[in-house]
Tab-separated table of C-alpha atoms and ligand atoms in Angstrom:
chain	number	residue	atom	x	y	z
A	1	UNK	CA	22.765	141.168	-22.908
A	2	UNK	CA	24.677	138.609	-24.958
A	3	UNK	CA	23.277	135.097	-25.208
A	4	UNK	CA	25.013	132.190	-26.927
A	5	UNK	CA	22.357	129.586	-27.656
A	6	UNK	CA	23.695	126.081	-28.323
A	7	UNK	CA	21.566	123.390	-29.880
A	8	UNK	CA	22.110	120.100	-31.688
A	9	UNK	CA	19.224	120.942	-34.042
A	10	UNK	CA	17.821	124.240	-35.308
A	11	UNK	CA	15.092	125.081	-37.839
A	12	UNK	CA	15.635	125.673	-40.791
A	13	UNK	CA	18.987	123.868	-40.790
A	14	UNK	CA	18.357	120.477	-39.211
A	15	UNK	CA	15.419	118.991	-37.351
A	16	UNK	CA	14.262	115.743	-35.790
A	17	UNK	CA	11.714	117.163	-33.342
A	18	UNK	CA	10.489	120.053	-31.259
A	19	UNK	CA	13.917	121.154	-29.999
A	20	UNK	CA	14.741	122.369	-33.513
A	21	UNK	CA	11.564	124.457	-33.624
A	22	UNK	CA	12.416	126.078	-30.300
A	23	UNK	CA	16.043	126.705	-31.239
A	24	UNK	CA	14.914	128.295	-34.502
A	25	UNK	CA	12.453	130.616	-32.760
A	26	UNK	CA	13.799	131.625	-29.363
A	27	UNK	CA	17.047	133.376	-30.404
A	28	UNK	CA	15.088	135.294	-33.044
A	29	UNK	CA	12.484	136.298	-30.426
A	30	UNK	CA	15.219	137.314	-27.966
A	31	UNK	CA	16.659	139.646	-30.568
A	32	UNK	CA	13.285	141.329	-30.900
A	33	UNK	CA	13.616	142.087	-27.181
A	34	UNK	CA	16.937	143.781	-27.951
A	35	UNK	CA	19.034	140.943	-26.570
A	36	UNK	CA	22.106	140.053	-28.613
A	37	UNK	CA	21.473	136.352	-29.217
A	38	UNK	CA	23.341	134.041	-31.548
A	39	UNK	CA	22.944	130.347	-32.180
A	40	UNK	CA	25.613	127.663	-32.582
A	41	UNK	CA	25.034	124.241	-34.133
A	42	UNK	CA	26.820	121.589	-36.212
A	43	UNK	CA	27.100	121.837	-39.970
A	44	UNK	CA	25.450	118.494	-40.675
A	45	UNK	CA	25.525	116.930	-44.084
A	46	UNK	CA	21.720	117.460	-44.055
A	47	UNK	CA	21.995	121.272	-43.896
A	48	UNK	CA	20.959	123.002	-47.119
A	49	UNK	CA	24.169	124.757	-48.223
A	50	UNK	CA	22.125	127.495	-49.920
A	51	UNK	CA	21.266	128.832	-46.477
A	52	UNK	CA	24.918	129.650	-45.728
A	53	UNK	CA	26.616	132.973	-46.362
A	54	UNK	CA	29.993	133.202	-48.089
A	55	UNK	CA	31.901	134.160	-44.967
A	56	UNK	CA	33.886	131.382	-43.383
A	57	UNK	CA	36.016	131.764	-40.302
A	58	UNK	CA	38.696	129.438	-39.036
A	59	UNK	CA	38.693	128.786	-35.334
A	60	UNK	CA	41.466	127.044	-33.389
A	61	UNK	CA	39.966	124.335	-31.178
A	62	UNK	CA	41.898	122.325	-28.600
A	63	UNK	CA	40.699	118.777	-28.894
A	64	UNK	CA	42.217	115.450	-27.961
A	65	UNK	CA	45.662	116.907	-27.344
A	66	UNK	CA	45.894	118.965	-30.557
A	67	UNK	CA	44.864	122.393	-31.707
A	68	UNK	CA	42.739	121.960	-34.821
A	69	UNK	CA	41.733	124.748	-37.140
A	70	UNK	CA	38.022	124.253	-37.753
A	71	UNK	CA	35.890	126.055	-40.304
A	72	UNK	CA	32.761	127.787	-39.086
A	73	UNK	CA	30.043	128.873	-41.522
A	74	UNK	CA	27.484	131.597	-40.949
A	75	UNK	CA	23.844	132.141	-41.788
A	76	UNK	CA	21.004	134.518	-41.030
A	77	UNK	CA	18.294	132.090	-42.098
A	78	UNK	CA	17.078	131.549	-38.514
A	79	UNK	CA	16.501	135.260	-37.914
A	80	UNK	CA	19.491	135.402	-35.553
A	81	UNK	CA	23.163	135.023	-36.487
A	82	UNK	CA	23.872	131.305	-36.703
A	83	UNK	CA	27.330	129.709	-36.595
A	84	UNK	CA	27.653	126.221	-38.009
A	85	UNK	CA	30.657	124.143	-36.975
A	86	UNK	CA	32.146	122.224	-39.875
A	87	UNK	CA	33.649	118.985	-38.608
A	88	UNK	CA	32.847	116.408	-41.311
A	89	UNK	CA	34.273	113.488	-39.335
A	90	UNK	CA	31.550	114.112	-36.751
A	91	UNK	CA	28.686	115.704	-38.599
A	92	UNK	CA	28.697	114.356	-42.161
A	93	UNK	CA	26.647	111.307	-41.300
A	94	UNK	CA	23.450	109.665	-42.481
A	95	UNK	CA	21.518	110.894	-39.429
A	96	UNK	CA	21.746	113.517	-36.724
A	97	UNK	CA	21.885	111.147	-33.741
A	98	UNK	CA	22.265	107.463	-33.095
A	99	UNK	CA	25.996	106.744	-33.343
A	100	UNK	CA	28.225	105.038	-30.784
A	101	UNK	CA	30.422	108.145	-30.598
A	102	UNK	CA	27.571	110.649	-30.106
A	103	UNK	CA	29.099	111.764	-26.816
A	104	UNK	CA	32.355	112.576	-28.592
A	105	UNK	CA	30.539	114.405	-31.400
A	106	UNK	CA	28.593	116.672	-29.074
A	107	UNK	CA	31.415	117.163	-26.606
A	108	UNK	CA	33.336	118.493	-29.591
A	109	UNK	CA	30.448	120.793	-30.459
A	110	UNK	CA	30.505	122.221	-26.930
A	111	UNK	CA	34.251	122.774	-27.030
A	112	UNK	CA	33.932	124.378	-30.462
A	113	UNK	CA	31.184	126.729	-29.269
A	114	UNK	CA	33.214	128.069	-26.367
A	115	UNK	CA	36.305	128.355	-28.572
A	116	UNK	CA	34.275	130.205	-31.182
A	117	UNK	CA	32.953	132.962	-28.908
A	118	UNK	CA	36.444	133.466	-27.546
A	119	UNK	CA	37.875	133.643	-31.055
A	120	UNK	CA	35.233	136.246	-31.963
A	121	UNK	CA	36.049	138.073	-28.745
A	122	UNK	CA	32.311	138.001	-28.083
A	123	UNK	CA	31.973	137.664	-24.337
A	124	UNK	CA	28.621	136.015	-23.559
A	125	UNK	CA	26.607	136.932	-20.492
A	126	UNK	CA	24.636	133.723	-20.858
A	127	UNK	CA	25.483	130.383	-22.430
A	128	UNK	CA	22.130	128.689	-22.944
A	129	UNK	CA	22.416	124.960	-23.650
A	130	UNK	CA	19.793	122.345	-24.464
A	131	UNK	CA	19.354	118.688	-23.557
A	132	UNK	CA	22.183	116.242	-22.944
A	133	UNK	CA	24.583	117.551	-25.642
A	134	UNK	CA	24.562	120.789	-23.641
A	135	UNK	CA	25.991	119.042	-20.585
A	136	UNK	CA	29.530	119.233	-21.970
A	137	UNK	CA	29.841	123.003	-22.524
A	138	UNK	CA	27.922	123.717	-19.323
A	139	UNK	CA	30.356	121.842	-17.144
A	140	UNK	CA	33.301	123.119	-19.148
A	141	UNK	CA	32.166	126.676	-18.620
A	142	UNK	CA	31.986	126.144	-14.877
A	143	UNK	CA	35.562	124.822	-14.914
A	144	UNK	CA	36.918	127.564	-17.168
A	145	UNK	CA	35.393	130.325	-15.079
A	146	UNK	CA	37.842	129.486	-12.352
A	147	UNK	CA	40.935	130.372	-14.363
A	148	UNK	CA	39.804	132.173	-17.498
A	149	UNK	CA	38.820	135.858	-17.068
A	150	UNK	CA	37.079	135.806	-20.451
A	151	UNK	CA	34.297	133.608	-19.047
A	152	UNK	CA	34.433	134.840	-15.479
A	153	UNK	CA	31.078	136.631	-15.637
A	154	UNK	CA	29.319	134.204	-17.960
A	155	UNK	CA	26.384	132.285	-16.503
A	156	UNK	CA	24.756	129.125	-17.844
A	157	UNK	CA	21.167	128.003	-18.403
A	158	UNK	CA	20.480	124.365	-19.165
A	159	UNK	CA	17.078	123.607	-20.721
A	160	UNK	CA	15.479	120.188	-20.529
A	161	UNK	CA	13.432	119.333	-23.593
A	162	UNK	CA	13.293	115.626	-22.842
A	163	UNK	CA	14.753	114.016	-19.738
A	164	UNK	CA	14.670	110.512	-21.174
A	165	UNK	CA	17.658	111.130	-23.454
A	166	UNK	CA	20.634	111.092	-21.153
A	167	UNK	CA	23.776	110.984	-23.298
A	168	UNK	CA	25.309	108.007	-21.502
A	169	UNK	CA	28.789	106.769	-22.302
A	170	UNK	CA	31.788	104.929	-20.919
A	171	UNK	CA	33.336	106.992	-18.088
A	172	UNK	CA	36.777	105.849	-19.265
A	173	UNK	CA	36.352	108.408	-22.081
A	174	UNK	CA	36.128	111.314	-19.650
A	175	UNK	CA	39.857	111.806	-19.313
A	176	UNK	CA	40.657	112.408	-22.971
A	177	UNK	CA	37.620	114.654	-23.265
A	178	UNK	CA	39.224	116.829	-20.611
A	179	UNK	CA	36.793	116.088	-17.801
A	180	UNK	CA	39.186	114.283	-15.500
A	181	UNK	CA	39.069	116.827	-12.706
A	182	UNK	CA	37.666	115.105	-9.599
A	183	UNK	CA	34.565	117.284	-9.302
A	184	UNK	CA	33.752	117.293	-13.012
A	185	UNK	CA	34.123	113.563	-13.239
A	186	UNK	CA	31.837	112.990	-10.287
A	187	UNK	CA	29.185	115.197	-11.793
A	188	UNK	CA	29.097	112.969	-14.858
A	189	UNK	CA	28.957	109.649	-13.018
A	190	UNK	CA	25.611	107.903	-12.796
A	191	UNK	CA	25.049	104.223	-12.051
A	192	UNK	CA	28.469	103.198	-13.331
A	193	UNK	CA	28.211	105.207	-16.572
A	194	UNK	CA	28.860	108.816	-17.494
A	195	UNK	CA	25.770	110.944	-18.209
A	196	UNK	CA	26.126	114.240	-20.039
A	197	UNK	CA	22.602	115.102	-18.929
A	198	UNK	CA	23.445	114.736	-15.275
A	199	UNK	CA	26.556	116.862	-15.723
A	200	UNK	CA	24.448	119.630	-17.235
A	201	UNK	CA	21.782	119.438	-14.550
A	202	UNK	CA	24.376	119.686	-11.804
A	203	UNK	CA	26.667	122.317	-13.221
A	204	UNK	CA	24.282	124.878	-14.741
A	205	UNK	CA	23.565	128.093	-12.876
A	206	UNK	CA	19.866	127.654	-13.634
A	207	UNK	CA	17.652	124.986	-15.149
A	208	UNK	CA	14.550	125.352	-17.215
A	209	UNK	CA	12.164	122.984	-18.858
A	210	UNK	CA	9.479	123.425	-21.442
A	211	UNK	CA	6.271	123.443	-19.405
A	212	UNK	CA	5.236	123.979	-15.804
A	213	UNK	CA	3.630	120.596	-15.513
A	214	UNK	CA	6.762	118.799	-16.792
A	215	UNK	CA	8.898	120.781	-14.326
A	216	UNK	CA	6.828	119.189	-11.604
A	217	UNK	CA	6.633	115.700	-13.161
A	218	UNK	CA	10.393	115.274	-13.554
A	219	UNK	CA	10.772	115.666	-9.804
A	220	UNK	CA	8.771	112.476	-9.292
A	221	UNK	CA	10.205	108.939	-9.438
A	222	UNK	CA	7.687	107.994	-12.162
A	223	UNK	CA	9.042	110.568	-14.602
A	224	UNK	CA	12.413	111.450	-13.181
A	225	UNK	CA	14.350	108.898	-15.232
A	226	UNK	CA	16.541	108.200	-12.216
A	227	UNK	CA	17.340	111.903	-11.777
A	228	UNK	CA	14.275	113.086	-9.851
A	229	UNK	CA	16.349	113.294	-6.659
A	230	UNK	CA	18.710	115.712	-8.351
A	231	UNK	CA	15.889	117.835	-9.706
A	232	UNK	CA	14.228	117.960	-6.313
A	233	UNK	CA	17.561	119.012	-4.865
A	234	UNK	CA	17.804	121.829	-7.425
A	235	UNK	CA	14.100	122.693	-7.586
A	236	UNK	CA	14.740	126.294	-6.531
A	237	UNK	CA	16.797	126.672	-9.724
A	238	UNK	CA	14.295	124.938	-11.993
A	239	UNK	CA	11.699	126.895	-13.932
A	240	UNK	CA	9.001	125.657	-16.319
A	241	UNK	CA	8.454	127.919	-19.345
A	242	UNK	CA	5.978	126.648	-21.926
A	243	UNK	CA	7.306	126.806	-25.480
A	244	UNK	CA	5.878	129.278	-27.915
A	245	UNK	CA	4.725	128.876	-31.478
A	246	UNK	CA	6.533	130.595	-34.309
A	247	UNK	CA	3.558	132.237	-36.014
A	248	UNK	CA	5.841	133.436	-38.809
A	249	UNK	CA	5.969	129.774	-39.841
A	250	UNK	CA	2.768	128.258	-38.407
A	251	UNK	CA	-0.059	130.520	-39.513
A	252	UNK	CA	-2.915	129.348	-41.788
A	253	UNK	CA	-3.374	132.892	-43.125
A	254	UNK	CA	0.111	133.033	-44.637
A	255	UNK	CA	1.315	129.407	-44.815
A	256	UNK	CA	2.861	128.899	-48.269
A	257	UNK	CA	2.602	125.103	-48.054
A	258	UNK	CA	-1.163	124.743	-47.724
A	259	UNK	CA	-3.813	124.561	-50.460
A	260	UNK	CA	-5.818	127.605	-49.342
A	261	UNK	CA	-5.405	130.210	-46.619
A	262	UNK	CA	-7.962	130.471	-43.831
A	263	UNK	CA	-8.445	132.215	-40.510
A	264	UNK	CA	-10.689	132.294	-37.451
A	265	UNK	CA	-12.901	134.811	-39.254
A	266	UNK	CA	-13.224	132.689	-42.382
A	267	UNK	CA	-12.665	128.958	-42.225
A	268	UNK	CA	-13.755	128.116	-45.771
A	269	UNK	CA	-10.176	127.528	-46.954
A	270	UNK	CA	-9.848	124.686	-44.475
A	271	UNK	CA	-12.225	122.527	-46.548
A	272	UNK	CA	-9.946	122.957	-49.529
A	273	UNK	CA	-7.005	121.928	-47.379
A	274	UNK	CA	-8.943	118.846	-46.301
A	275	UNK	CA	-9.646	117.895	-49.888
A	276	UNK	CA	-5.994	118.424	-50.779
A	277	UNK	CA	-4.928	116.224	-47.865
A	278	UNK	CA	-7.283	113.385	-48.838
A	279	UNK	CA	-5.894	113.510	-52.365
A	280	UNK	CA	-2.294	113.483	-51.192
A	281	UNK	CA	-2.953	110.290	-49.264
A	282	UNK	CA	-5.060	108.717	-52.006
A	283	UNK	CA	-8.142	108.613	-49.807
A	284	UNK	CA	-11.717	109.004	-51.137
A	285	UNK	CA	-12.921	112.604	-51.291
A	286	UNK	CA	-15.530	112.290	-48.567
A	287	UNK	CA	-15.471	115.699	-46.960
A	288	UNK	CA	-18.046	114.889	-44.317
A	289	UNK	CA	-15.975	112.099	-42.857
A	290	UNK	CA	-13.704	113.454	-40.098
A	291	UNK	CA	-9.938	113.093	-40.378
A	292	UNK	CA	-7.969	112.233	-37.266
A	293	UNK	CA	-4.242	112.815	-37.775
A	294	UNK	CA	-1.011	112.189	-35.956
A	295	UNK	CA	2.525	113.435	-36.653
A	296	UNK	CA	5.261	112.206	-34.383
A	297	UNK	CA	8.510	110.439	-33.939
A	298	UNK	CA	7.647	106.734	-33.708
A	299	UNK	CA	8.803	106.028	-30.183
A	300	UNK	CA	6.973	104.554	-27.190
A	301	UNK	CA	6.699	108.052	-25.664
A	302	UNK	CA	4.177	109.119	-28.279
A	303	UNK	CA	1.528	106.620	-27.228
A	304	UNK	CA	1.406	104.205	-30.162
A	305	UNK	CA	0.929	101.349	-27.680
A	306	UNK	CA	-2.500	102.816	-26.976
A	307	UNK	CA	-3.348	103.201	-30.655
A	308	UNK	CA	-2.315	99.687	-31.719
A	309	UNK	CA	-5.060	97.795	-29.876
A	310	UNK	CA	-7.592	100.360	-31.143
A	311	UNK	CA	-6.873	99.915	-34.850
A	312	UNK	CA	-10.319	98.513	-35.478
A	313	UNK	CA	-12.131	100.514	-32.774
A	314	UNK	CA	-10.958	103.828	-34.208
A	315	UNK	CA	-12.088	102.983	-37.734
A	316	UNK	CA	-15.439	101.733	-36.413
A	317	UNK	CA	-16.175	105.309	-35.359
A	318	UNK	CA	-16.294	106.182	-39.051
A	319	UNK	CA	-13.254	108.444	-39.376
A	320	UNK	CA	-10.246	108.644	-41.650
A	321	UNK	CA	-6.892	108.232	-39.945
A	322	UNK	CA	-3.721	109.867	-41.296
A	323	UNK	CA	-0.317	109.211	-39.757
A	324	UNK	CA	3.079	110.743	-40.465
A	325	UNK	CA	6.011	109.367	-38.539
A	326	UNK	CA	9.520	107.980	-38.559
A	327	UNK	CA	11.194	105.757	-36.045
A	328	UNK	CA	10.847	102.295	-34.535
A	329	UNK	CA	10.217	99.481	-36.981
A	330	UNK	CA	7.560	98.008	-34.702
A	331	UNK	CA	5.370	101.092	-35.141
A	332	UNK	CA	6.183	101.560	-38.812
A	333	UNK	CA	5.083	97.961	-39.396
A	334	UNK	CA	1.904	98.571	-37.435
A	335	UNK	CA	1.043	101.614	-39.543
A	336	UNK	CA	1.761	99.731	-42.751
A	337	UNK	CA	-0.470	96.814	-41.776
A	338	UNK	CA	-3.223	99.186	-40.640
A	339	UNK	CA	-3.083	100.913	-44.010
A	340	UNK	CA	-3.022	97.595	-45.886
A	341	UNK	CA	-6.081	96.391	-43.989
A	342	UNK	CA	-8.065	99.593	-44.665
A	343	UNK	CA	-6.471	101.467	-47.573
A	344	UNK	CA	-9.552	103.635	-48.085
A	345	UNK	CA	-9.578	104.855	-44.515
A	346	UNK	CA	-5.985	104.949	-43.327
A	347	UNK	CA	-3.280	107.114	-44.915
A	348	UNK	CA	0.325	106.596	-43.880
A	349	UNK	CA	3.627	108.321	-44.616
A	350	UNK	CA	6.573	106.567	-43.034
A	351	UNK	CA	9.721	108.636	-42.736
A	352	UNK	CA	10.707	112.193	-42.022
A	353	UNK	CA	8.713	114.287	-44.487
A	354	UNK	CA	10.077	117.777	-43.807
A	355	UNK	CA	7.928	120.835	-43.263
A	356	UNK	CA	5.395	120.955	-46.165
A	357	UNK	CA	3.546	117.716	-45.422
A	358	UNK	CA	3.456	118.432	-41.675
A	359	UNK	CA	1.791	121.774	-42.420
A	360	UNK	CA	-0.644	120.225	-44.915
A	361	UNK	CA	-1.742	117.668	-42.333
A	362	UNK	CA	-2.215	120.300	-39.648
A	363	UNK	CA	-4.312	122.365	-42.040
A	364	UNK	CA	-6.405	119.580	-43.562
A	365	UNK	CA	-7.167	117.380	-40.546
A	366	UNK	CA	-10.170	117.827	-38.258
A	367	UNK	CA	-8.579	116.354	-35.153
A	368	UNK	CA	-5.022	115.811	-34.011
A	369	UNK	CA	-4.091	112.934	-31.729
A	370	UNK	CA	-1.389	113.089	-29.046
A	371	UNK	CA	-1.918	110.207	-26.616
A	372	UNK	CA	1.606	110.593	-25.197
A	373	UNK	CA	2.938	108.569	-22.285
A	374	UNK	CA	4.748	111.742	-21.319
A	375	UNK	CA	5.191	115.031	-23.209
A	376	UNK	CA	7.603	117.717	-21.984
A	377	UNK	CA	5.783	120.410	-23.959
A	378	UNK	CA	4.520	119.201	-27.290
A	379	UNK	CA	4.251	121.652	-30.150
A	380	UNK	CA	1.871	119.921	-32.498
A	381	UNK	CA	-1.147	120.450	-30.253
A	382	UNK	CA	-0.433	124.201	-30.377
A	383	UNK	CA	0.109	124.145	-34.135
A	384	UNK	CA	-3.157	122.208	-34.484
A	385	UNK	CA	-5.121	124.738	-32.506
A	386	UNK	CA	-3.900	127.558	-34.714
A	387	UNK	CA	-5.105	125.621	-37.754
A	388	UNK	CA	-8.577	124.936	-36.325
A	389	UNK	CA	-7.649	121.287	-35.865
A	390	UNK	CA	-8.921	120.056	-32.528
A	391	UNK	CA	-6.372	118.229	-30.343
A	392	UNK	CA	-7.200	115.012	-28.505
A	393	UNK	CA	-4.455	114.591	-25.927
A	394	UNK	CA	-3.449	112.779	-22.805
A	395	UNK	CA	-3.216	114.965	-19.678
A	396	UNK	CA	0.547	114.958	-19.273
A	397	UNK	CA	3.298	117.602	-19.299
A	398	UNK	CA	2.764	120.485	-21.698
A	399	UNK	CA	-0.333	118.825	-23.160
A	400	UNK	CA	-2.006	119.161	-19.787
A	401	UNK	CA	-0.945	122.813	-19.548
A	402	UNK	CA	-2.084	123.895	-23.001
A	403	UNK	CA	-5.232	121.852	-23.715
A	404	UNK	CA	-8.478	122.245	-21.819
A	405	UNK	CA	-11.324	119.810	-22.314
A	406	UNK	CA	-14.375	121.284	-24.034
A	407	UNK	CA	-17.214	122.145	-21.670
A	408	UNK	CA	-20.415	122.388	-23.623
A	409	UNK	CA	-22.387	124.219	-20.973
A	410	UNK	CA	-19.854	126.997	-20.513
A	411	UNK	CA	-18.557	126.948	-24.060
A	412	UNK	CA	-14.964	126.774	-22.811
A	413	UNK	CA	-12.135	124.468	-23.822
A	414	UNK	CA	-9.974	124.028	-26.902
A	415	UNK	CA	-9.795	120.244	-27.232
A	416	UNK	CA	-10.279	116.881	-25.581
A	417	UNK	CA	-8.152	115.437	-22.818
A	418	UNK	CA	-8.027	112.035	-21.106
A	419	UNK	CA	-5.957	111.085	-18.104
A	420	UNK	CA	-5.477	107.356	-17.716
A	421	UNK	CA	-2.872	105.728	-19.980
A	422	UNK	CA	-5.163	102.956	-21.248
A	423	UNK	CA	-6.632	102.365	-24.730
A	424	UNK	CA	-10.215	102.546	-23.459
A	425	UNK	CA	-9.751	106.099	-22.180
A	426	UNK	CA	-8.361	107.200	-25.539
A	427	UNK	CA	-11.183	105.624	-27.506
A	428	UNK	CA	-13.757	107.232	-25.256
A	429	UNK	CA	-12.213	110.665	-25.883
A	430	UNK	CA	-12.203	110.074	-29.614
A	431	UNK	CA	-15.903	109.235	-29.374
A	432	UNK	CA	-16.560	112.373	-27.336
A	433	UNK	CA	-14.750	114.483	-29.923
A	434	UNK	CA	-16.714	112.874	-32.757
A	435	UNK	CA	-19.974	113.526	-30.935
A	436	UNK	CA	-19.216	117.249	-30.997
A	437	UNK	CA	-17.839	117.111	-34.533
A	438	UNK	CA	-21.347	116.117	-35.563
A	439	UNK	CA	-22.683	119.344	-33.961
A	440	UNK	CA	-21.233	122.095	-36.150
A	441	UNK	CA	-21.967	124.955	-33.773
A	442	UNK	CA	-20.217	123.347	-30.831
A	443	UNK	CA	-17.356	122.271	-33.097
A	444	UNK	CA	-16.851	125.771	-34.363
A	445	UNK	CA	-16.718	127.051	-30.784
A	446	UNK	CA	-13.955	124.549	-29.957
A	447	UNK	CA	-12.049	125.469	-33.113
A	448	UNK	CA	-12.289	129.170	-32.359
A	449	UNK	CA	-11.261	128.739	-28.730
A	450	UNK	CA	-8.081	127.095	-30.031
A	451	UNK	CA	-7.453	129.512	-32.884
A	452	UNK	CA	-7.720	132.527	-30.591
A	453	UNK	CA	-5.063	131.284	-28.161
A	454	UNK	CA	-1.916	133.325	-28.058
A	455	UNK	CA	1.104	131.075	-27.664
A	456	UNK	CA	3.464	133.472	-29.404
A	457	UNK	CA	7.195	133.625	-28.783
A	458	UNK	CA	7.518	137.310	-27.774
A	459	UNK	CA	5.642	136.586	-24.530
A	460	UNK	CA	7.694	133.454	-23.922
A	461	UNK	CA	11.013	135.141	-24.748
A	462	UNK	CA	10.315	137.740	-22.067
A	463	UNK	CA	10.172	134.949	-19.491
A	464	UNK	CA	13.613	133.760	-20.586
A	465	UNK	CA	14.954	137.295	-20.360
A	466	UNK	CA	13.631	137.547	-16.808
A	467	UNK	CA	15.362	134.265	-16.023
A	468	UNK	CA	18.671	135.448	-17.531
A	469	UNK	CA	18.497	138.655	-15.508
A	470	UNK	CA	17.852	136.707	-12.349
A	471	UNK	CA	20.796	134.415	-12.975
A	472	UNK	CA	23.032	137.398	-13.640
A	473	UNK	CA	21.844	138.925	-10.382
A	474	UNK	CA	20.434	141.975	-12.196
B	501	LIG	P1	9.123	116.008	-30.090
B	501	LIG	O1	10.009	117.191	-29.874
B	501	LIG	O2	9.020	115.113	-28.899
B	501	LIG	O3	9.461	115.250	-31.323
B	501	LIG	P2	7.015	117.984	-30.591
B	501	LIG	O4	5.533	117.863	-30.742
B	501	LIG	O5	7.508	118.969	-29.572
B	501	LIG	O6	7.596	116.535	-30.306
B	501	LIG	O7	7.645	118.425	-31.991
B	501	LIG	C1	7.647	117.622	-33.102
B	501	LIG	C2	7.990	118.430	-34.335
B	501	LIG	O8	8.569	117.568	-35.310
B	501	LIG	C3	6.785	119.054	-34.983
B	501	LIG	O9	7.174	120.252	-35.621
B	501	LIG	C4	6.397	117.993	-36.029
B	501	LIG	O10	5.650	118.522	-37.083
B	501	LIG	C5	7.741	117.493	-36.475
B	501	LIG	N1	7.770	116.096	-36.960
B	501	LIG	C6	7.773	114.969	-36.201
B	501	LIG	N2	7.843	113.877	-36.987
B	501	LIG	C7	7.883	114.305	-38.263
B	501	LIG	C8	7.965	113.641	-39.546
B	501	LIG	N3	8.023	112.314	-39.658
B	501	LIG	N4	7.994	114.423	-40.649
B	501	LIG	C9	7.924	115.759	-40.549
B	501	LIG	N5	7.866	116.448	-39.385
B	501	LIG	C10	7.847	115.733	-38.250
């Protein structure tokens, strides 16, 4: 089975969030199941050129009325063949997203991807696209299938990693992008704009999203972002598959970034990691004081509106707080002022830090906070559990699916979970977690319950393979 996996971000090339982690792990895991998977992404300015091989191919791409020869670079750094589209006018920018022509940039990526597989004469069984940038190639594939024998048997999967990002743009642009066919155009239109997300949701042969709970939530008006009706309409084609964890990269026994290795059998190294983390953030070396950490994009989704009113309440519990995040100025300013008010208790890194610091925080912290408003899957809670760092999460999406509240009597549970989106509920959970932190035996049981969980990709990849087979009618 041949699978072309298209993503706007892929570890280790370019990353802003969890999509990159998934795109870096799933094609590799599919190959271990003997599927022939390759991955296609842009050659951003941010990509480390040392990861690329010397082979460059030139692919003719029809775009805006011309055929343009475009260079495509290759790499094996993601464990599956990766093809990186070199279009500097679109991808040599200061950031990965956030430009007024994003729809044009990613529509070009989709066109390039389909042109590339044709140029390679590599007929895909499945084109697997992700989030709104994937809407363009998905709808294009449906159109091409009608007249192009090369794609006649190809089927599409569209995966939703976050329904809130919709890829909206001016529908007047549809005609020069080549989507002026009546049906195509209609599939893009949403509330007077064009939505690449809607086009993908409507035109894909099957839909998936990254947890079972989120698959249900996005069919409700509260979390449907105006598209719940469509998802209810296509619910028989929508499957929730919880993301896996790449244990090649996230494993405290082999992690090259952390101060000392540790495992479920021997947790002593974790203390060294804690000390290292306190030093990195210039905090006093008080090993008995618990560290609560958070790593996230600084957007409303991640629950900072619950944390803000608790700035004092959280510190009154006696913990350290360490935050790593990039994004909205409002939240960056909050973190800065929190740090300034309590420099011996609050450590802050504002900006995208790359992999090492994220790993060091996971390894050194005692608790990991994810009070998300909504969370399609969430990866950090699963990384935390592997590192013996106990997650405190809100019961939403993938967090609800993967974290179970600790039950002292039965000894079950891998973390702490609150339901209501109010600051008081969060603070109460933090207090509950700290109560057990002070009881080493119970704490160790929670840590071990988390560390023993198997969220590995091979199991998850098999679910995708089953989905592909179903879509192909095999
Ligand atoms: P989302 O995809 O919504 O951003 P996830 O929890 O699924 O959330 O994945 C976030 C990923 O991005 C994790 O691997 C996390 O470590 C990483 N990450 C987020 N913010 C930063 C940052 N500022 N610096 C380094 N890594 C970050």
